[in-house]
Amino acid sequence: MTWHPWRRTFLTAGVEVVGFDPSTRTWVTGAARSQGMVDLPTLKGKVVTDPASRGEAADDFGHLVHHIPRAVLEPGADSDVMKMMAYCRTHGVRVAARGQGHATFGQGQVEDGLIIDMAPLNTVEVRKDTAVVGAGALWSSVAQATLAHNLTPAVFTDYLELSVGGTLSVGGIGGQTHRHGAQVDGVVELEVVTGEGSLRRCSADSRRDLFDAVLAGRGQCGIITKATVRLLPAPATVRHYLLSYPSVAALTADQRRVVNDGRFAYVEGELALPTESTGWSYQLEAVAFFDGTTPPDDARLLDGLGDQVSDRQIQDMSYFDFLDRLAAGVAYLKLTGEWYRPHPWWNMFLPASRTDAFVEATIKDLTETQVGASGVILLYPFPRARLQRPLLRVPDEETVFLFTLLRTASDGAESPQDMVEANRSLYLRAQAVGGYQYPVGSIPTTPEEWRTHYGPAWAAFAAARERYDPDAILTPGQGVFPPGP
Ligand SMILES: Cc1cc2nc3c(=O)[nH]c(=O)nc-3n(C[C@H](O)[C@H](O)[C@H](O)COP(=O)(O)OP(=O)(O)OC[C@H]3O[C@@H](n4cnc5c(N)ncnc54)[C@H](O)[C@@H]3O)c2cc1C
């Protein structure tokens, strides 16, 4: 028996499954063989039904939705995913992949189904200018493995302990998106186990319909087992700039300016709630890469910006420390317990022309009780043209802003349910100004609304679903297509 800090429980050895009984729709474990049971295929890994494994798979970072699966596959090889997908299809069992479980609203859960824990499929093979990565690998491992060759993927999420398959299933947005698009735009080729139970390779040149339907495709057509990711030369060092502004409009004006002229390698921004002694704070976070010997030209990089010069914070750090900059804060949130509280997150893309007014109206009466003690409000832009994958839907304007209310239901804050309700009404308001959901948050959304969300991309998405998941067994927690079996 071992203590598991994340699950905060004792783990008993998994109760291994030997087959499925279609008549009772139960997984059969150990020696308790039943007459109508169909043996599992021979696997390199195993299928387990122990309460700890199922309990973990019935939870995520949101702690808002809990669907208990019947069993969990711990694959020993990609072929296990394929074999179990075919087996589940035959028996009408629904399936979802689980990366790191950092979805916030049950997107990766499946009541009575099979969860495939992708974590064991975590190989990283670095080639000349690409890395072939197991979908269960964490972006922190990918960074470490590629940096050993002075190479790096172009775009990282703010937090590195997310799985490659998990972020490629939604998009993967970060401060480098204004130059390089989302993480899905840096993928050259995928290996995917489709809902039919076949392992297929796809790329922009080969089986394009599957490639387009899987990247940012929220697990609706297949489970990514491997991704080939493009790499760039990595900088040794970065110079990090934190610039302060007196208003939303002043912040976004400079953000637009610097993403348009591309002077920085990374651009994000954050709004912080008033404290007892200060009002709202509006900060632009930017980074310039350098090789460690020739420092960036501050005068050129900061030329013409309208920030409050006396508040500038500038520091140099290693490239990996920059990528991993959230680690210390996350460790602190784990210590205080905030990390384990419900997270009813709201994430949307706004058209630039409506951003200032929408953000100002949203934060006007916002208080700490509505976002929680450790809530985070992000706001940053990128040119729409950088996004090339059809299923990552954003407003139809040249520049788009990501706006997020990353709420935590802290002690003394509103209840998680009230926060989810607030998310829903803010979603409707954002939609009315042309906003699109980034589907990682906790916003109740109907299949009809998803259909509208996908707009012109819907027909190809639905056709791919029909073709690659004909029995509709995949990833019901996303709620995109009407429920299957
Ligand atoms: C602290 C934190 C910081 C974040 N920062 C960012 C950020 O900066 N930028 C950003 O874009 N996002 C960010 N996110 C959101 C994050 O990218 C998504 O929630 C992502 O899906 C989580 O990855 P995961 O490995 O935990 O996936 P999971 O939560 O396990 O899965 C998410 C969805 O993807 C499906 N899925 C998982 N693996 C696969 C696979 N191999 N094939 C097919 N489908 C699969 C699951 O079934 C589920 O539907 C952040 C989330 C958290 C909690």
Coordinates of C-alpha atoms and ligand atoms in Angstrom, one line a residue:
M1 CA 0.0 0.0 0.0
T2 CA 1.4 3.4 -0.9
W3 CA 0.4 7.0 0.0
H4 CA -0.5 9.0 -3.1
P5 CA -0.1 12.8 -2.4
W6 CA -2.3 14.0 -5.3
R7 CA -5.1 11.6 -4.7
R8 CA -4.6 12.1 -1.0
T9 CA -5.4 8.5 -0.4
F10 CA -3.8 5.1 0.1
L11 CA -3.5 3.1 -3.1
T12 CA -4.1 -0.6 -2.9
A13 CA -2.9 -2.8 -5.7
G14 CA -5.2 -2.5 -8.7
V15 CA -7.8 -5.2 -9.0
E16 CA -7.0 -6.5 -12.4
V17 CA -9.7 -7.2 -15.0
V18 CA -9.8 -10.4 -17.0
G19 CA -12.9 -9.8 -19.1
F20 CA -16.2 -8.1 -19.7
D21 CA -19.6 -9.7 -19.3
P22 CA -21.9 -8.1 -21.9
S23 CA -25.1 -9.5 -20.3
T24 CA -24.5 -7.7 -17.1
R25 CA -22.2 -5.0 -18.6
T26 CA -19.7 -5.5 -15.9
W27 CA -15.9 -5.9 -15.9
V28 CA -14.9 -9.2 -14.4
T29 CA -11.9 -9.2 -12.1
G30 CA -9.4 -11.8 -10.7
A31 CA -10.7 -15.3 -10.4
A32 CA -14.4 -14.4 -10.5
R33 CA -14.9 -15.6 -14.1
S34 CA -18.6 -15.5 -15.3
Q35 CA -20.1 -17.8 -17.9
G36 CA -20.9 -15.2 -20.5
M37 CA -17.6 -13.3 -20.0
V38 CA -15.5 -12.4 -23.0
D39 CA -11.8 -12.5 -22.2
L40 CA -9.8 -9.3 -22.5
P41 CA -7.3 -9.1 -25.4
T42 CA -3.7 -9.8 -24.4
L43 CA -2.3 -6.6 -23.1
K44 CA 1.2 -5.3 -22.2
G45 CA -0.4 -3.2 -19.5
K46 CA -3.6 -3.9 -17.5
V47 CA -7.2 -2.9 -16.8
V48 CA -8.0 -2.2 -13.2
T49 CA -11.2 -1.5 -11.2
D50 CA -9.9 -0.6 -7.8
P51 CA -11.7 2.3 -6.1
A52 CA -8.6 4.6 -6.0
S53 CA -8.0 4.4 -9.8
R54 CA -11.7 4.8 -10.6
G55 CA -12.1 7.6 -8.0
E56 CA -9.2 9.5 -9.5
A57 CA -10.6 9.1 -13.0
A58 CA -14.0 10.4 -11.7
D59 CA -12.4 13.7 -10.8
D60 CA -10.4 16.5 -12.4
F61 CA -8.9 19.9 -11.6
G62 CA -12.3 21.5 -11.5
H63 CA -13.7 19.1 -8.8
L64 CA -17.2 20.0 -10.1
V65 CA -18.2 16.9 -12.1
H66 CA -17.8 13.3 -11.0
H67 CA -18.6 10.4 -13.4
I68 CA -17.4 7.1 -12.2
P69 CA -15.9 4.8 -14.8
R70 CA -16.2 1.1 -14.5
A71 CA -12.5 0.5 -15.2
V72 CA -9.2 2.2 -16.0
L73 CA -6.7 1.0 -18.6
E74 CA -3.0 1.5 -17.7
P75 CA -1.6 0.8 -21.2
G76 CA 1.8 -0.8 -21.6
A77 CA 2.0 0.1 -25.3
D78 CA 0.1 2.1 -27.9
S79 CA -1.3 -1.3 -29.2
D80 CA -3.1 -1.7 -25.8
V81 CA -5.1 1.5 -26.6
M82 CA -6.0 0.1 -30.0
K83 CA -6.9 -3.4 -28.6
M84 CA -9.1 -2.0 -25.8
M85 CA -10.8 0.5 -28.2
A86 CA -11.8 -2.3 -30.5
Y87 CA -12.9 -4.4 -27.5
C88 CA -15.0 -1.5 -26.1
R89 CA -16.6 -0.8 -29.5
T90 CA -17.6 -4.4 -29.8
H91 CA -19.3 -4.3 -26.3
G92 CA -20.7 -0.7 -26.6
V93 CA -18.5 0.6 -23.8
R94 CA -17.7 4.4 -23.9
V95 CA -14.1 5.4 -23.7
A96 CA -12.1 8.6 -22.8
A97 CA -8.4 9.3 -22.6
R98 CA -7.1 11.0 -19.4
G99 CA -3.9 13.0 -19.7
Q100 CA -3.3 14.8 -16.4
G101 CA -6.9 15.4 -15.5
H102 CA -6.5 19.2 -15.6
A103 CA -9.8 19.7 -17.4
T104 CA -12.2 21.5 -15.1
F105 CA -15.7 20.3 -16.0
G106 CA -15.6 16.5 -16.5
Q107 CA -14.5 16.8 -20.1
G108 CA -12.3 13.7 -19.7
Q109 CA -14.7 11.6 -17.6
V110 CA -17.1 8.8 -18.7
E111 CA -19.8 7.3 -16.5
D112 CA -19.7 3.5 -16.5
G113 CA -17.1 3.5 -19.3
L114 CA -13.3 2.9 -19.6
I115 CA -10.8 5.6 -18.9
I116 CA -7.4 5.2 -20.6
D117 CA -4.7 6.7 -18.4
M118 CA -2.2 8.0 -21.0
A119 CA 0.5 8.7 -18.4
P120 CA 2.5 5.5 -19.1
L121 CA 2.8 6.4 -22.9
N122 CA 5.3 9.1 -22.3
T123 CA 8.3 8.6 -24.5
V124 CA 10.1 11.6 -26.0
E125 CA 12.4 11.0 -29.0
V126 CA 14.3 14.0 -30.2
R127 CA 15.3 14.1 -33.9
K128 CA 16.9 16.7 -36.1
D129 CA 14.1 19.3 -36.0
T130 CA 11.2 17.4 -34.5
A131 CA 10.4 15.4 -31.4
V132 CA 8.2 12.3 -31.5
V133 CA 6.3 12.4 -28.3
G134 CA 4.0 9.9 -26.5
A135 CA 0.7 11.6 -25.8
G136 CA 1.0 11.0 -22.1
A137 CA 4.3 12.9 -21.8
L138 CA 4.2 16.1 -19.9
W139 CA 5.3 19.3 -21.6
S140 CA 7.9 19.7 -18.8
S141 CA 9.5 16.4 -19.9
V142 CA 9.4 17.5 -23.6
A143 CA 11.1 20.7 -22.7
Q144 CA 13.8 19.0 -20.7
A145 CA 14.5 16.4 -23.4
T146 CA 14.6 18.9 -26.3
L147 CA 16.7 21.4 -24.4
A148 CA 19.3 18.8 -24.0
H149 CA 19.7 19.2 -27.7
N150 CA 19.4 23.0 -27.6
L151 CA 16.0 22.7 -29.3
T152 CA 12.5 23.6 -28.1
P153 CA 8.9 23.4 -29.2
A154 CA 7.7 26.9 -30.3
V155 CA 4.7 27.2 -27.9
F156 CA 4.2 26.3 -24.3
T157 CA 1.2 26.6 -22.0
D158 CA 1.8 28.6 -18.9
Y159 CA 1.8 25.4 -16.8
L160 CA 4.1 22.6 -18.0
E161 CA 2.6 19.7 -16.1
L162 CA -0.1 19.1 -18.7
S163 CA 0.0 16.1 -21.1
V164 CA 0.8 16.6 -24.8
G165 CA -2.4 14.7 -25.8
G166 CA -4.4 16.8 -23.4
T167 CA -3.3 20.2 -24.7
L168 CA -3.3 19.1 -28.4
S169 CA -6.9 18.0 -27.9
V170 CA -7.9 21.6 -27.0
G171 CA -5.4 23.8 -28.8
G172 CA -2.5 24.9 -26.4
I173 CA -2.3 28.6 -26.2
G174 CA 0.6 30.6 -24.6
G175 CA 2.6 33.8 -24.8
Q176 CA 4.4 32.6 -28.0
T177 CA 1.0 32.1 -29.8
H178 CA 1.3 35.6 -31.3
R179 CA 4.3 34.4 -33.3
H180 CA 3.8 30.7 -33.7
G181 CA 0.1 29.9 -33.3
A182 CA -1.2 27.4 -30.8
Q183 CA 0.6 24.1 -29.9
V184 CA -1.7 22.3 -32.4
D185 CA -0.1 24.5 -35.2
G186 CA 3.3 23.0 -34.4
V187 CA 2.3 19.4 -35.0
V188 CA 3.7 17.6 -38.1
E189 CA 2.2 14.2 -37.7
L190 CA 0.0 12.2 -35.4
E191 CA -0.6 8.6 -34.5
V192 CA -4.2 8.2 -33.5
V193 CA -6.4 5.3 -32.3
T194 CA -9.7 6.0 -33.8
G195 CA -13.1 5.0 -32.3
E196 CA -13.2 2.1 -34.8
G197 CA -10.2 0.6 -33.0
S198 CA -7.6 1.3 -35.7
L199 CA -4.2 2.8 -35.2
R200 CA -3.7 5.4 -37.9
R201 CA -1.0 7.9 -38.9
C202 CA -2.2 11.3 -40.2
S203 CA -0.7 14.6 -41.2
A204 CA -1.5 17.6 -43.4
D205 CA -0.6 15.5 -46.4
S206 CA -2.0 12.1 -45.4
R207 CA -5.4 11.4 -44.1
R208 CA -6.0 15.1 -43.6
D209 CA -9.6 14.7 -42.5
L210 CA -8.4 12.8 -39.4
F211 CA -5.5 15.2 -38.7
D212 CA -8.0 18.2 -38.8
A213 CA -10.5 16.4 -36.7
V214 CA -8.1 15.4 -33.9
L215 CA -6.1 18.5 -33.4
A216 CA -8.2 20.6 -31.0
G217 CA -10.8 17.9 -31.6
R218 CA -11.4 17.2 -28.0
G219 CA -11.1 13.4 -28.3
Q220 CA -14.2 13.1 -30.4
C221 CA -12.7 11.1 -33.3
G222 CA -9.7 9.4 -31.8
I223 CA -7.1 9.2 -29.0
I224 CA -3.7 10.6 -29.9
T225 CA -1.0 8.1 -29.0
K226 CA 2.0 10.0 -30.5
A227 CA 2.6 13.4 -31.9
T228 CA 5.5 14.6 -34.0
V229 CA 6.2 18.2 -32.9
R230 CA 8.3 20.7 -34.8
L231 CA 11.3 22.1 -32.9
L232 CA 13.2 25.4 -33.1
P233 CA 16.6 26.4 -31.8
A234 CA 16.3 27.1 -28.1
P235 CA 17.5 30.3 -26.5
A236 CA 19.8 29.9 -23.5
T237 CA 18.4 32.9 -21.6
V238 CA 15.5 35.2 -21.6
R239 CA 14.9 38.8 -20.4
H240 CA 11.6 39.0 -18.7
Y241 CA 9.7 42.4 -18.6
L242 CA 6.7 43.2 -16.4
L243 CA 5.2 46.5 -17.4
S244 CA 2.3 48.3 -15.5
Y245 CA -0.6 50.2 -17.0
P246 CA -3.2 52.5 -15.6
S247 CA -6.2 51.0 -17.5
V248 CA -7.4 48.1 -19.6
A249 CA -7.3 50.3 -22.7
A250 CA -3.7 51.4 -22.1
L251 CA -2.6 47.7 -21.5
T252 CA -4.4 46.4 -24.6
A253 CA -3.1 49.2 -26.8
D254 CA 0.5 48.3 -26.0
Q255 CA -0.2 44.6 -26.3
R256 CA -1.6 45.1 -29.7
R257 CA 1.4 47.2 -30.7
V258 CA 4.0 44.7 -29.6
V259 CA 2.2 41.6 -31.1
N260 CA 1.8 43.5 -34.4
D261 CA 5.5 44.5 -34.6
G262 CA 6.7 41.2 -33.1
R263 CA 9.4 42.8 -31.0
F264 CA 9.0 40.2 -28.2
A265 CA 9.2 36.4 -28.3
Y266 CA 6.4 36.1 -25.7
V267 CA 3.5 38.4 -24.8
E268 CA 0.8 37.8 -22.1
G269 CA -1.0 40.1 -19.7
E270 CA -2.8 39.9 -16.3
L271 CA -5.3 41.9 -14.4
A272 CA -5.1 41.8 -10.6
L273 CA -8.0 42.7 -8.2
P274 CA -7.7 45.8 -6.1
T275 CA -6.0 45.4 -2.6
E276 CA -6.6 47.5 0.5
S277 CA -3.9 49.9 -0.7
T278 CA -4.1 49.7 -4.5
G279 CA -6.7 49.8 -7.3
W280 CA -6.9 47.3 -10.2
S281 CA -3.5 46.5 -11.6
Y282 CA -2.9 45.9 -15.3
Q283 CA 0.3 44.2 -16.4
L284 CA 1.9 43.3 -19.6
E285 CA 4.3 40.3 -19.4
A286 CA 6.8 40.1 -22.2
V287 CA 10.0 38.2 -22.9
A288 CA 13.0 38.6 -25.3
F289 CA 15.2 35.6 -26.0
F290 CA 19.0 36.0 -26.0
D291 CA 22.1 33.7 -26.0
G292 CA 23.3 34.8 -22.6
T293 CA 26.2 37.0 -23.9
T294 CA 24.5 39.7 -26.0
P295 CA 21.7 41.2 -23.9
P296 CA 18.5 42.4 -25.6
D297 CA 18.4 46.1 -26.4
D298 CA 16.0 47.5 -23.8
A299 CA 15.7 50.9 -25.4
R300 CA 14.5 49.3 -28.7
L301 CA 12.2 46.8 -27.0
L302 CA 10.5 49.4 -24.8
D303 CA 10.5 52.2 -27.3
G304 CA 7.2 54.0 -27.6
L305 CA 5.4 52.0 -24.9
G306 CA 3.0 53.8 -22.6
D307 CA 3.6 51.9 -19.4
Q308 CA 4.4 53.4 -16.0
V309 CA 8.2 53.6 -16.4
S310 CA 9.0 53.7 -12.7
D311 CA 7.1 50.4 -12.2
R312 CA 9.1 48.4 -14.7
Q313 CA 10.4 45.1 -13.5
I314 CA 13.1 43.5 -15.6
Q315 CA 15.1 40.3 -14.9
D316 CA 17.1 37.7 -16.7
M317 CA 16.6 34.0 -16.2
S318 CA 17.3 30.7 -18.0
Y319 CA 14.9 29.7 -20.7
F320 CA 13.8 26.6 -18.7
D321 CA 13.2 28.6 -15.5
F322 CA 11.1 31.0 -17.6
L323 CA 9.0 28.1 -19.0
D324 CA 8.6 26.6 -15.6
R325 CA 7.9 29.9 -13.9
L326 CA 4.6 28.7 -12.3
A327 CA 6.2 25.8 -10.4
A328 CA 7.0 27.8 -7.2
G329 CA 3.5 29.3 -7.2
V330 CA 1.9 25.9 -7.7
A331 CA 3.9 24.4 -4.9
Y332 CA 2.7 27.2 -2.7
L333 CA -1.0 26.7 -3.7
K334 CA -0.6 23.0 -2.9
L335 CA 0.7 23.9 0.5
T336 CA -2.1 26.2 1.3
G337 CA -4.7 23.8 -0.2
E338 CA -6.0 26.3 -2.8
W339 CA -4.8 24.0 -5.6
Y340 CA -7.2 21.3 -4.5
R341 CA -10.3 23.5 -4.3
P342 CA -12.9 23.6 -7.1
H343 CA -11.9 25.6 -10.1
P344 CA -14.9 26.8 -12.1
W345 CA -12.8 28.4 -14.9
W346 CA -14.0 30.7 -17.6
N347 CA -11.9 31.0 -20.8
M348 CA -13.0 32.8 -23.9
F349 CA -11.6 34.4 -27.0
L350 CA -12.8 38.0 -27.8
P351 CA -12.6 40.0 -31.0
A352 CA -10.1 42.8 -30.4
S353 CA -12.6 45.5 -31.4
R354 CA -14.9 44.6 -28.5
T355 CA -12.3 43.6 -25.9
D356 CA -11.7 46.8 -24.0
A357 CA -15.4 47.5 -23.4
F358 CA -16.2 43.8 -22.6
V359 CA -13.3 43.5 -20.1
E360 CA -14.1 46.8 -18.4
A361 CA -17.8 45.9 -18.0
T362 CA -16.8 42.4 -16.7
I363 CA -14.4 43.6 -14.0
K364 CA -16.3 46.7 -13.0
D365 CA -18.1 45.0 -10.1
L366 CA -15.8 41.9 -9.8
T367 CA -14.7 41.1 -6.3
E368 CA -12.4 38.5 -4.8
T369 CA -15.4 36.5 -3.6
Q370 CA -16.3 35.9 -7.3
V371 CA -12.8 34.7 -8.4
G372 CA -11.4 33.4 -5.2
A373 CA -8.3 34.2 -3.2
S374 CA -6.0 32.6 -5.8
G375 CA -8.1 33.5 -8.9
V376 CA -6.2 34.7 -11.9
I377 CA -7.4 37.0 -14.7
L378 CA -5.5 36.7 -17.9
L379 CA -5.8 39.0 -21.0
Y380 CA -3.6 38.8 -24.1
P381 CA -3.8 39.1 -27.8
F382 CA -2.6 37.3 -30.9
P383 CA -3.2 37.6 -34.6
R384 CA -5.9 35.2 -35.8
A385 CA -3.9 34.3 -38.9
R386 CA -1.4 32.4 -36.7
L387 CA -4.0 29.8 -36.0
Q388 CA -4.4 27.3 -38.8
R389 CA -6.3 24.3 -37.4
P390 CA -10.0 24.3 -38.2
L391 CA -11.3 23.2 -34.9
L392 CA -9.6 25.8 -32.8
R393 CA -12.4 28.4 -33.2
V394 CA -11.8 32.1 -32.6
P395 CA -13.6 35.3 -33.5
D396 CA -13.4 36.4 -37.1
E397 CA -11.2 39.5 -36.6
E398 CA -7.6 40.2 -37.4
T399 CA -6.6 40.3 -33.7
V400 CA -8.1 38.1 -31.0
F401 CA -7.8 38.3 -27.2
L402 CA -7.8 35.4 -24.8
F403 CA -9.6 36.6 -21.7
T404 CA -9.9 34.2 -18.7
L405 CA -11.4 34.3 -15.2
L406 CA -9.5 31.4 -13.6
R407 CA -11.8 31.1 -10.5
T408 CA -11.0 29.2 -7.4
A409 CA -13.8 28.4 -4.9
S410 CA -11.6 29.4 -1.9
D411 CA -12.9 29.6 1.7
G412 CA -15.2 32.6 1.9
A413 CA -15.7 32.9 -1.9
E414 CA -18.9 32.2 -3.7
S415 CA -20.0 28.6 -4.0
P416 CA -18.7 26.6 -7.0
Q417 CA -22.3 26.4 -8.3
D418 CA -22.7 30.1 -8.2
M419 CA -19.4 30.5 -10.1
V420 CA -20.6 28.0 -12.7
E421 CA -23.8 30.0 -13.1
A422 CA -21.9 33.2 -13.4
N423 CA -19.7 31.6 -16.1
R424 CA -22.7 30.7 -18.1
S425 CA -24.2 34.2 -18.1
L426 CA -20.8 35.7 -18.9
Y427 CA -20.4 33.2 -21.7
L428 CA -23.7 34.4 -23.2
R429 CA -22.6 38.0 -22.9
A430 CA -19.3 37.3 -24.5
Q431 CA -21.0 35.3 -27.3
A432 CA -23.2 38.3 -28.0
V433 CA -20.1 40.4 -28.8
G434 CA -18.6 37.6 -31.0
G435 CA -16.7 35.7 -28.4
Y436 CA -15.8 32.0 -28.7
Q437 CA -15.2 29.6 -25.9
Y438 CA -11.8 28.0 -25.3
P439 CA -13.1 24.7 -24.2
V440 CA -11.1 24.0 -21.1
G441 CA -13.3 25.8 -18.6
S442 CA -16.5 25.2 -16.7
I443 CA -19.3 26.6 -18.8
P444 CA -22.5 24.5 -19.2
T445 CA -22.9 24.3 -23.0
T446 CA -25.4 22.3 -25.1
P447 CA -24.6 20.2 -28.2
E448 CA -26.6 22.8 -30.2
E449 CA -24.4 25.6 -28.9
W450 CA -21.3 23.5 -29.8
R451 CA -22.6 23.1 -33.3
T452 CA -23.0 26.9 -33.6
H453 CA -19.5 27.3 -32.1
Y454 CA -18.0 25.1 -34.8
G455 CA -19.9 27.0 -37.6
P456 CA -18.3 26.3 -41.0
A457 CA -16.1 23.6 -39.5
W458 CA -19.0 21.6 -38.2
A459 CA -19.8 19.6 -41.3
A460 CA -16.3 18.2 -41.6
F461 CA -16.1 17.6 -37.9
A462 CA -19.4 15.7 -37.8
A463 CA -18.4 13.7 -40.9
A464 CA -15.1 12.7 -39.3
R465 CA -16.9 11.7 -36.1
E466 CA -19.3 9.5 -38.2
R467 CA -16.4 7.9 -40.0
Y468 CA -13.8 7.5 -37.2
D469 CA -16.1 6.9 -34.2
P470 CA -19.1 5.3 -35.9
D471 CA -20.5 3.9 -32.6
A472 CA -20.1 7.2 -30.8
I473 CA -18.1 5.7 -27.9
L474 CA -15.5 8.4 -27.6
T475 CA -15.2 11.2 -25.0
P476 CA -18.8 11.9 -24.0
G477 CA -17.7 14.3 -21.2
Q478 CA -17.1 17.0 -23.8
G479 CA -20.8 17.1 -24.6
V480 CA -20.1 18.1 -28.2
F481 CA -22.1 15.3 -29.9
P482 CA -25.3 13.8 -28.5
P483 CA -24.5 10.9 -26.1
G484 CA -23.7 7.5 -27.6
P485 CA -24.4 4.0 -26.1
Ligands
LIG1 C1 -3.0 25.0 -14.0 C2 -3.5 25.0 -15.4 C3 -2.8 25.8 -16.4 C4 -3.3 25.8 -17.7 N1 -2.6 26.6 -18.6 C5 -3.0 26.6 -19.9 C6 -2.4 27.5 -20.8 O1 -1.5 28.3 -20.5 N2 -2.8 27.4 -22.1 C7 -3.7 26.5 -22.5 O2 -4.0 26.4 -23.7 N3 -4.3 25.7 -21.6 C8 -4.0 25.8 -20.3 N4 -4.7 25.0 -19.4 C9 -5.8 24.1 -19.9 C10 -5.2 22.8 -20.4 O3 -4.5 23.0 -21.6 C11 -6.4 21.8 -20.7 O4 -7.3 21.7 -19.7 C12 -5.8 20.4 -21.1 O5 -6.7 19.7 -21.8 C13 -5.3 19.7 -19.9 O6 -4.4 18.7 -20.2 P1 -4.5 17.3 -19.4 O7 -3.3 16.5 -19.9 O8 -4.7 17.5 -18.0 O9 -5.8 16.7 -20.1 P2 -7.1 16.0 -19.5 O10 -7.8 17.0 -18.6 O11 -6.7 14.7 -18.9 O12 -8.0 15.8 -20.8 C14 -8.6 16.9 -21.4 C15 -9.5 16.4 -22.5 O13 -8.6 15.9 -23.6 C16 -8.9 14.5 -23.8 N5 -7.6 13.9 -24.0 C17 -6.6 13.8 -23.1 N6 -5.6 13.1 -23.7 C18 -6.0 12.8 -25.0 C19 -5.4 12.1 -26.0 N7 -4.1 11.6 -25.9 N8 -6.1 12.0 -27.2 C20 -7.3 12.5 -27.3 N9 -8.0 13.1 -26.3 C21 -7.3 13.3 -25.1 C22 -9.6 14.0 -22.5 O14 -10.4 12.9 -22.8 C23 -10.4 15.3 -22.2 O15 -11.6 15.4 -22.9 C24 -4.3 24.9 -18.1 C25 -4.9 24.1 -17.2 C26 -4.5 24.1 -15.8 C27 -5.2 23.3 -14.9

